[in-house]
XYZ file of C-alpha atoms in Angstrom:
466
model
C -13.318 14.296 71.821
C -13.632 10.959 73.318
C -17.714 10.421 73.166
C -19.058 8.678 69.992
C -22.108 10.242 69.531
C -21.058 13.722 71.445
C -23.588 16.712 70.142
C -22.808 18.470 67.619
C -22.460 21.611 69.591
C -20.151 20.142 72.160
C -17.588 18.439 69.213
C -17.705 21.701 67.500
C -16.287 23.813 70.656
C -13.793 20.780 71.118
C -12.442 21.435 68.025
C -12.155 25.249 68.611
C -10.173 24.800 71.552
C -7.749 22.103 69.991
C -5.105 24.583 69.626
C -5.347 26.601 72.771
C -5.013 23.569 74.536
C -1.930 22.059 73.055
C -0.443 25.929 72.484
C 0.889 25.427 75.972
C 3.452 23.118 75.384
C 6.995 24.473 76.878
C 8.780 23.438 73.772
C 6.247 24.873 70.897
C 4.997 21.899 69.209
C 1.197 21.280 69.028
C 0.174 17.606 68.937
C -3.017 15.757 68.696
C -3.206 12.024 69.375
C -5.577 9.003 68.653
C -5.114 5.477 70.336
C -5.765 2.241 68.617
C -8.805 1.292 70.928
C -10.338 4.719 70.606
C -10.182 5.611 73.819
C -8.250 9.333 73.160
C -10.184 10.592 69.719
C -7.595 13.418 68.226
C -6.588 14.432 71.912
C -4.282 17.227 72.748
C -0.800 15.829 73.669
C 0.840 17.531 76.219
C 4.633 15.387 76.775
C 6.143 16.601 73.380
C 9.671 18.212 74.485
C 12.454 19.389 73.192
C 15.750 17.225 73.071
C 18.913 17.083 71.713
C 20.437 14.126 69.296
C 23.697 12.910 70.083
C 26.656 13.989 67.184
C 26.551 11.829 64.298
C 22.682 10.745 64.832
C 19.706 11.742 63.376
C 16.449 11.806 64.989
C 13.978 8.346 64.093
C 12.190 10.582 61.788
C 14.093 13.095 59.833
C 12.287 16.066 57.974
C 13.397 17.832 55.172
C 11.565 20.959 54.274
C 13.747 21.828 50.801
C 12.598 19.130 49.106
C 8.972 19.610 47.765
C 6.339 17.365 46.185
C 3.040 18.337 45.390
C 0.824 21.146 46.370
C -2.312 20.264 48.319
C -5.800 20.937 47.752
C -7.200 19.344 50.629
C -9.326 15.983 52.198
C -12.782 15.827 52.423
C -15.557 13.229 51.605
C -18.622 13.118 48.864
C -21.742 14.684 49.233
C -23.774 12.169 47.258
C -28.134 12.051 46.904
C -28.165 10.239 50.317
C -25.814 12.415 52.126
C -27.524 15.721 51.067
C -30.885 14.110 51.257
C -30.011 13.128 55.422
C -28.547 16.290 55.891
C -31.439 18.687 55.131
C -34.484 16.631 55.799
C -33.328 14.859 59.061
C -31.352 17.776 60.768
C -33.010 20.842 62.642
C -31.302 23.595 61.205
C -29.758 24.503 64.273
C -28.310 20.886 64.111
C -27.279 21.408 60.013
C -25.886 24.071 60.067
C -23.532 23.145 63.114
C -22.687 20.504 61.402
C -21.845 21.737 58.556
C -19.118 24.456 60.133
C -17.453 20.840 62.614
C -16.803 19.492 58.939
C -15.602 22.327 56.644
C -14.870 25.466 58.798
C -10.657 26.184 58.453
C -10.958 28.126 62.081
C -13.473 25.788 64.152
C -13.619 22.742 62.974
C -12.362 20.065 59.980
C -11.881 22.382 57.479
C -12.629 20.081 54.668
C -11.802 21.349 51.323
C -12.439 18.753 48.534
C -15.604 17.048 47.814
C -17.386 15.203 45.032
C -20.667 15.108 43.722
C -22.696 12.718 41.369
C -23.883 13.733 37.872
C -27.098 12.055 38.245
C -27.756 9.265 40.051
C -25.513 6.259 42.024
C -26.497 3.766 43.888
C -26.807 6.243 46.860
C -29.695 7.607 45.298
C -33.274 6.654 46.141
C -34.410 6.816 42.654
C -32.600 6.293 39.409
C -32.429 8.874 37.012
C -29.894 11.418 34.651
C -30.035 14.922 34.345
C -30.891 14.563 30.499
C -34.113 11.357 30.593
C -35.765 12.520 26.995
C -33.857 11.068 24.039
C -32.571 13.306 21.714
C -31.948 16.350 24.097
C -28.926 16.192 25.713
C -28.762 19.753 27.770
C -28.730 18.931 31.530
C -31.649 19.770 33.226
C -30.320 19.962 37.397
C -34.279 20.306 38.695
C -33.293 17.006 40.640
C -30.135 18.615 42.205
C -32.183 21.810 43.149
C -33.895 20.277 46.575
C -30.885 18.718 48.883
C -27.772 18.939 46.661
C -27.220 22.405 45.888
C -28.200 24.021 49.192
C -26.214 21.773 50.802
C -22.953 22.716 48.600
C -23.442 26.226 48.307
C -23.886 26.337 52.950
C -20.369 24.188 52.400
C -19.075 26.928 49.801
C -20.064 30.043 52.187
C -18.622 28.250 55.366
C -14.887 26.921 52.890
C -14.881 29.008 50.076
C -11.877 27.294 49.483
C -13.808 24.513 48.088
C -13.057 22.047 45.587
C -15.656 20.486 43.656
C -15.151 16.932 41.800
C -18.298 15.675 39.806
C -18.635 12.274 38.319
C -21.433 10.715 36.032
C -22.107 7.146 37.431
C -24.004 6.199 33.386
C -24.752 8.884 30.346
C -28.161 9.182 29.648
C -29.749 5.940 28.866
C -30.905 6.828 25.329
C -27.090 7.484 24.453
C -26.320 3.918 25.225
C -26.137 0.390 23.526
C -28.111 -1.197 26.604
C -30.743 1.174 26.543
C -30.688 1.799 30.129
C -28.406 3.371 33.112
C -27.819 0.050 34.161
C -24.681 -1.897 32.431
C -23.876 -0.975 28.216
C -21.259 1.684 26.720
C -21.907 5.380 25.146
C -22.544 4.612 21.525
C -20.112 6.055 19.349
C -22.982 8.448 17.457
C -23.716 9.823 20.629
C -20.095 10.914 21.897
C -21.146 14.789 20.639
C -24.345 14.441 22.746
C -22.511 12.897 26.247
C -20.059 15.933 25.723
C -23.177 18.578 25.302
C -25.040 16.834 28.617
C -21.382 17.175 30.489
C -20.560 21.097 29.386
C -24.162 22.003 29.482
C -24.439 20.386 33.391
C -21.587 22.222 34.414
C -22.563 25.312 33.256
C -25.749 24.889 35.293
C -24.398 24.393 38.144
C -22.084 27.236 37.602
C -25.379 29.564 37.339
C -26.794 27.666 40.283
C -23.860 28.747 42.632
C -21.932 25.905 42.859
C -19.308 26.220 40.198
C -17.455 22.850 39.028
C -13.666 22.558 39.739
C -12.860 18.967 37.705
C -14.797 16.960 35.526
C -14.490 12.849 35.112
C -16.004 11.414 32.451
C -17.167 8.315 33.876
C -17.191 6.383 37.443
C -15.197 3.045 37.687
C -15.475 2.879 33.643
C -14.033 -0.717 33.787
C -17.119 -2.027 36.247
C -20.698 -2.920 34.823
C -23.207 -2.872 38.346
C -25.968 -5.392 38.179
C -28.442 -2.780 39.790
C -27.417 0.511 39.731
C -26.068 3.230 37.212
C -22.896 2.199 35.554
C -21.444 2.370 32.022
C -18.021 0.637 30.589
C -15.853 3.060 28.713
C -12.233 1.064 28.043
C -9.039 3.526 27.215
C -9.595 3.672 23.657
C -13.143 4.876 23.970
C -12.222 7.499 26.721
C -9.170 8.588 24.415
C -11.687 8.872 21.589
C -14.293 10.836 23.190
C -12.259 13.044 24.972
C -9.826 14.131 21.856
C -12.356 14.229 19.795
C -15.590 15.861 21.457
C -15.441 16.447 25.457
C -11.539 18.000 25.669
C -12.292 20.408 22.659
C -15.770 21.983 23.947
C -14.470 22.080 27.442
C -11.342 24.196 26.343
C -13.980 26.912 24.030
C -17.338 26.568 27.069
C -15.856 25.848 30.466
C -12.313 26.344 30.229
C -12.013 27.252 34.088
C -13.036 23.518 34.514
C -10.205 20.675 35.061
C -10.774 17.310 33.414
C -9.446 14.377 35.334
C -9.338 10.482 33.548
C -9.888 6.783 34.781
C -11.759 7.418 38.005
C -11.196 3.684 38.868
C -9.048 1.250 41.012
C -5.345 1.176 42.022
C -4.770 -2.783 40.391
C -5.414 -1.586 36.686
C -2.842 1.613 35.938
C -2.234 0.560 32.460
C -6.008 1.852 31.437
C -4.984 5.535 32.616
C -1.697 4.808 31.350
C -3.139 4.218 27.765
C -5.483 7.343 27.575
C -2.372 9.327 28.716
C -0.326 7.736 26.149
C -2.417 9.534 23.370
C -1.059 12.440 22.568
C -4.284 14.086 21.363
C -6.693 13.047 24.363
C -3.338 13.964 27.154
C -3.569 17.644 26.383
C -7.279 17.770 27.799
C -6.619 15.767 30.703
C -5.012 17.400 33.679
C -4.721 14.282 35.361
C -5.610 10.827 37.063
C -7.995 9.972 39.746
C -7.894 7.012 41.826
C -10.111 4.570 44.033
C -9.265 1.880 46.461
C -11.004 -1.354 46.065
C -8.588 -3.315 44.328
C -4.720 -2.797 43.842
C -1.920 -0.972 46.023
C -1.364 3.182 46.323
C 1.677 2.972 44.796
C -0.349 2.686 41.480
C -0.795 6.160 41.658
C 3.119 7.149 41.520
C 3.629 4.910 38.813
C 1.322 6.438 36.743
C 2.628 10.289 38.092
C 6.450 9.001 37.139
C 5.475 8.821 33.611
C 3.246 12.018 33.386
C 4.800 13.967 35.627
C 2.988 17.209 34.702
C -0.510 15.380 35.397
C -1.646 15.750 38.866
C -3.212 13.048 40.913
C -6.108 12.911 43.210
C -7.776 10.247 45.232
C -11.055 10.250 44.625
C -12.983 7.255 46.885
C -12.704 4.733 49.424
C -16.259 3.441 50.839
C -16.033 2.148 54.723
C -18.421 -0.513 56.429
C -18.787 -3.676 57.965
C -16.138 -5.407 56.308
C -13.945 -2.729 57.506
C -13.451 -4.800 60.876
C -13.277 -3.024 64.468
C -12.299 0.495 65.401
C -8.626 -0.182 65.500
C -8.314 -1.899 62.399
C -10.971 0.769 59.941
C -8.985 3.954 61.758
C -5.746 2.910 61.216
C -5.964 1.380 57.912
C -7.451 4.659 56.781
C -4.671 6.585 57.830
C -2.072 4.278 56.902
C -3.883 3.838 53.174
C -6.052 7.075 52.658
C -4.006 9.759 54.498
C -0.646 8.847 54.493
C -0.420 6.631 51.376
C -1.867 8.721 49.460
C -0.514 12.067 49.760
C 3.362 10.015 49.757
C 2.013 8.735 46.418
C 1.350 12.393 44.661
C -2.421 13.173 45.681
C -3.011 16.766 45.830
C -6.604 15.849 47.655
C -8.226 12.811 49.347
C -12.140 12.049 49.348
C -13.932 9.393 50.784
C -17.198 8.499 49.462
C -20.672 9.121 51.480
C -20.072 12.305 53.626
C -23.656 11.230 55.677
C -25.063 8.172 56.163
C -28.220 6.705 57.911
C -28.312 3.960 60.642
C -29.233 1.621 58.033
C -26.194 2.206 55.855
C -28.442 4.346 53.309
C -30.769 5.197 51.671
C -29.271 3.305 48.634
C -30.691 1.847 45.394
C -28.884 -0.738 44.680
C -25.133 -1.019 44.909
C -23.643 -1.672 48.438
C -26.019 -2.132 51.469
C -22.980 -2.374 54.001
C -21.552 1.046 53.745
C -21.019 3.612 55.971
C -20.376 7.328 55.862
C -18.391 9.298 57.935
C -20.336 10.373 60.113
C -23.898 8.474 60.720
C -26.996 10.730 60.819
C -29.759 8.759 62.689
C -33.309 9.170 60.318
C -35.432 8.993 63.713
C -33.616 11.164 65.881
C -30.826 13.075 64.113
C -28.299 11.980 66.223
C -25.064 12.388 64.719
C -22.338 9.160 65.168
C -18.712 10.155 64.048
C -17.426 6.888 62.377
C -13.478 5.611 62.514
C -12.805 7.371 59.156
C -13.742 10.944 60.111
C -10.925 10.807 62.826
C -8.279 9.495 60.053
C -9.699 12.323 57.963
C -8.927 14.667 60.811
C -5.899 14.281 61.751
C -4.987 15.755 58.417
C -8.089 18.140 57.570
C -7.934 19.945 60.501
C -3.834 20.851 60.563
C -2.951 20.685 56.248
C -4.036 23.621 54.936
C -4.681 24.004 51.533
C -1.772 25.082 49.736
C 0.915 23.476 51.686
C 3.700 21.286 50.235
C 3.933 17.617 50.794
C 7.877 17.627 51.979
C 10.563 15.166 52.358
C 10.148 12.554 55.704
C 12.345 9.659 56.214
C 12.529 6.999 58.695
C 14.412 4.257 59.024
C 12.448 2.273 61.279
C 9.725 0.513 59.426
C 7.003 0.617 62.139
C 6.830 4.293 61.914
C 5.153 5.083 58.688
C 4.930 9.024 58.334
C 4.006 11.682 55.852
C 4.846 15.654 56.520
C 3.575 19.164 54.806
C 5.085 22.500 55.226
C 2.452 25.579 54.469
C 5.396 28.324 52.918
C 9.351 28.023 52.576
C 9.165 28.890 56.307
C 5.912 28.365 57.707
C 4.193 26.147 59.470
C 5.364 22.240 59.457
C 2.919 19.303 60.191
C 4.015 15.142 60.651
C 1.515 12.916 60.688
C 2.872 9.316 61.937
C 1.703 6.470 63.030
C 3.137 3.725 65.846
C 2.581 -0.024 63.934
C 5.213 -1.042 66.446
C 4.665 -3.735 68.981
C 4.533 -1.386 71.893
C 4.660 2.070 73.101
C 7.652 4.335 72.387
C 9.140 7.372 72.631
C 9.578 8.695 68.732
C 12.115 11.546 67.759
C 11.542 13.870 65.027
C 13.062 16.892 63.594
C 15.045 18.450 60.851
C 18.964 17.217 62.770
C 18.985 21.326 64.324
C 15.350 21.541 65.912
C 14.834 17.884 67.248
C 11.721 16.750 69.440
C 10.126 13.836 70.909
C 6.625 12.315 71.969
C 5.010 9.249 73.423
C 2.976 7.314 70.673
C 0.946 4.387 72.255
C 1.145 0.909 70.189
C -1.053 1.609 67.012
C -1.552 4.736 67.541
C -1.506 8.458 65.204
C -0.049 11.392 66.119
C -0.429 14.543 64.261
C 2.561 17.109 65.177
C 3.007 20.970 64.286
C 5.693 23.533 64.562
């Protein structure tokens, strides 16, 4: 799994064979390594061993399966206009569908689980446009969604029926809005009955089109106004409003199946959340928070979970590109931030934005012109590049299943920054860890009873099972 741009067919059967090949280590614990510079891609490790801690000692990173956090869902990344659009006009099928088992089978390759989809347009769109354009009839109409989107979800449904869908309006309607367009403005008040209809009546759609909707937000980054693509404010007392008032209500009698999720937004601003959650009305329609990660720290996210405990938390973007810097520093800030940070800080799943992206960072309409996805499709050829982020994303995809339990890791060295998951009270136990020491070492791990050890490189990530 070293080549960049390694055919499809060739990554897929490297993936299948993952486990046979580290299955042969003498002392029963699987383990998959990347290096900082790249140059081993989620390699089998084969010097993990058995050893024994001296009385007294614990091992530099100690597990502790009894004590349980949150249940898992699963990581994954969004399948927005662009990404579908690459993925069924510039693939042979041969080519699409392969691709489409590397990323989301459980048994042969990724096994992503979580995704999220736009209702309407973004700026990785190539045209703008809602689901509801002719004022004064707010019932979706998902013609738009009918040509790449859905066939792409429902091939991604078939392969992971464990699925999760998260979909996100980037603007309502522009008629239901005080600028008049899907660029900048808020929902007008009089129209908070017809955003709710266009929401309900979209996810029922989709529901009869085969690709049934797990959580709803009501608005992307509502605290951001783009210049030049679709975008809408909403502050906390307008969300609390809307959703107590109109959304929460119809939801519970038309789609109660559905999960509604607020803010949608950046880790520097937890008060807003905080705010909605604090009305007592709106908080029993919300089942929880979602977070991005422009602006702020993680830790936002526990903050937020500490005083709604019974709310869960998902991570629902993080956009990669040039500013991301070399290979090194985009993979392992990924893991450090996406993967491990946010699963320690109560995510139940983790979703990057553009699943697919073109060698020219697109198409896009607007909004950024620098992004990447992860994995590049090339328009002329089809070529498929796999970027920095989809081997973060791996090294938990592939070996978390959903339904495991973050547990309990501690380490007392503060180069080694780890998260673990257990799948059942005795089941299968995966570490991931990472090395942000200033050389190579030799790390321990274990539980004090069963202790092991294995070689992590400077910078690099391990992912270890038992």
């Amino acid at each position: 799994m070293t080549g960049k741009t390694c055919p499809i067919g060739c990554l897929l059967a490297a993936l299948s064979l993952l486990s046979v090949s580290a299955s042969a280590n003498p002392a029963g614990v699987e383990g998959w390594l990347t290096t900082a510079d790249g140059s081993r891609k989620l390699s089998p490790m084969e010097d993990v061993k058995v050893v024994q801690i001296a009385k007294g000692q614990n091992p530099d990173i100690v597990i502790n399966t009894q004590k349980r956090f949150q249940k898992i869902a699963g990581f994954g990344a969004s399948i927005t206009d662009a990404s579908a659009y690459l993925i069924q006009t510039k693939l042979s099928e041969n080519a699409r569908q392969a691709l489409m088992r590397e990323l989301f089978s459980r048994s042969a390759g990724l096994g992503f689980s979580v995704t999220r989809i736009t209702i309407g347009a973004s700026d990785f769109s190539q045209s703008h446009y809602s689901y509801a354009d002719v004022p004064g009839n707010p019932l979706a109409d998902i013609a738009p969604a009918r040509t790449h989107l859905i066939p792409t979800l429902k091939t991604m449904r078939a392969i992971n029926p464990q699925l999760k869908i998260i979909a996100t309006p980037w603007s309502a309607p522009a008629w239901m809005k005080t600028s008049g367009s899907l660029i900048k403005g808020r929902l007008k008040p009089e129209n908070y009955g017809d955003f709710a209809r266009y929401l309900v009546s979209y996810t029922i759609a989709m529901r009869k089109a085969g690709v049934p909707i797990d959580m709803l937000t009501i608005q992307n980054e509502p605290h951001f106004e783009p210049e030049n693509y679709p975008g809408m404010r909403v502050e906390p007392a307008e969300r609390a409003a809307f959703i107590s008032g109109h959304l929460g209500p119809k939801m519970r009698r038309e789609i109660p199946g559905t999960k509604l999720l607020d803010w949608d937004h950046n880790w520097d601003q937890p008060e807003s959340p905080t705010a909605v959650l604090s009305d007592h009305t709106a908080a029993r329609y919300i089942d929880g928070v979602a977070w991005h990660c422009y602006a702020g720290e993680v830790a936002a996210q526990s903050l937020v979970r500490d005083r709604f405990p019974k709310k869960e938390t998902w991570f629902t973007e993080c956009a990669a590109g040039q500013w991301s810097g070399n290979w090194e520093k985009a993979f392992n800030w990924s893991v450090r931030n996406l993967i491990i940070g946010t699963t320690r800080n109560w995510a139940k799943g983790v979703v990057m934005w553009n699943l697919a992206l073109d060698e020219n960072n697109g198409p896009h309409l607007g909004g950024c012109g620098n992004c990447r996805g992860l994995v590049t499709i090339n328009s002329k050829n089809g070529d498929v590049t796999r970027e920095p982020e989809y081997y973060a994303f791996a090294h938990a995809s592939k070996f978390v299943r959903s339904g495991a339990d973050r547990v309990a890791s501690y380490s007392g060295d503060k180069h080694l920054e780890t998260v673990a998951f257990q799948y059942g009270k005795r089941g299968q136990t995966t570490l991931i860890v990472y090395n942000g020491g200033p050389a190579e070492r030799t790390v321990t791990f274990g539980d004090g009873k069963s202790n092991y050890a294995a070689t992590l490189p400077k910078g690099a990530v391990a992912t270890l099972i038992w």
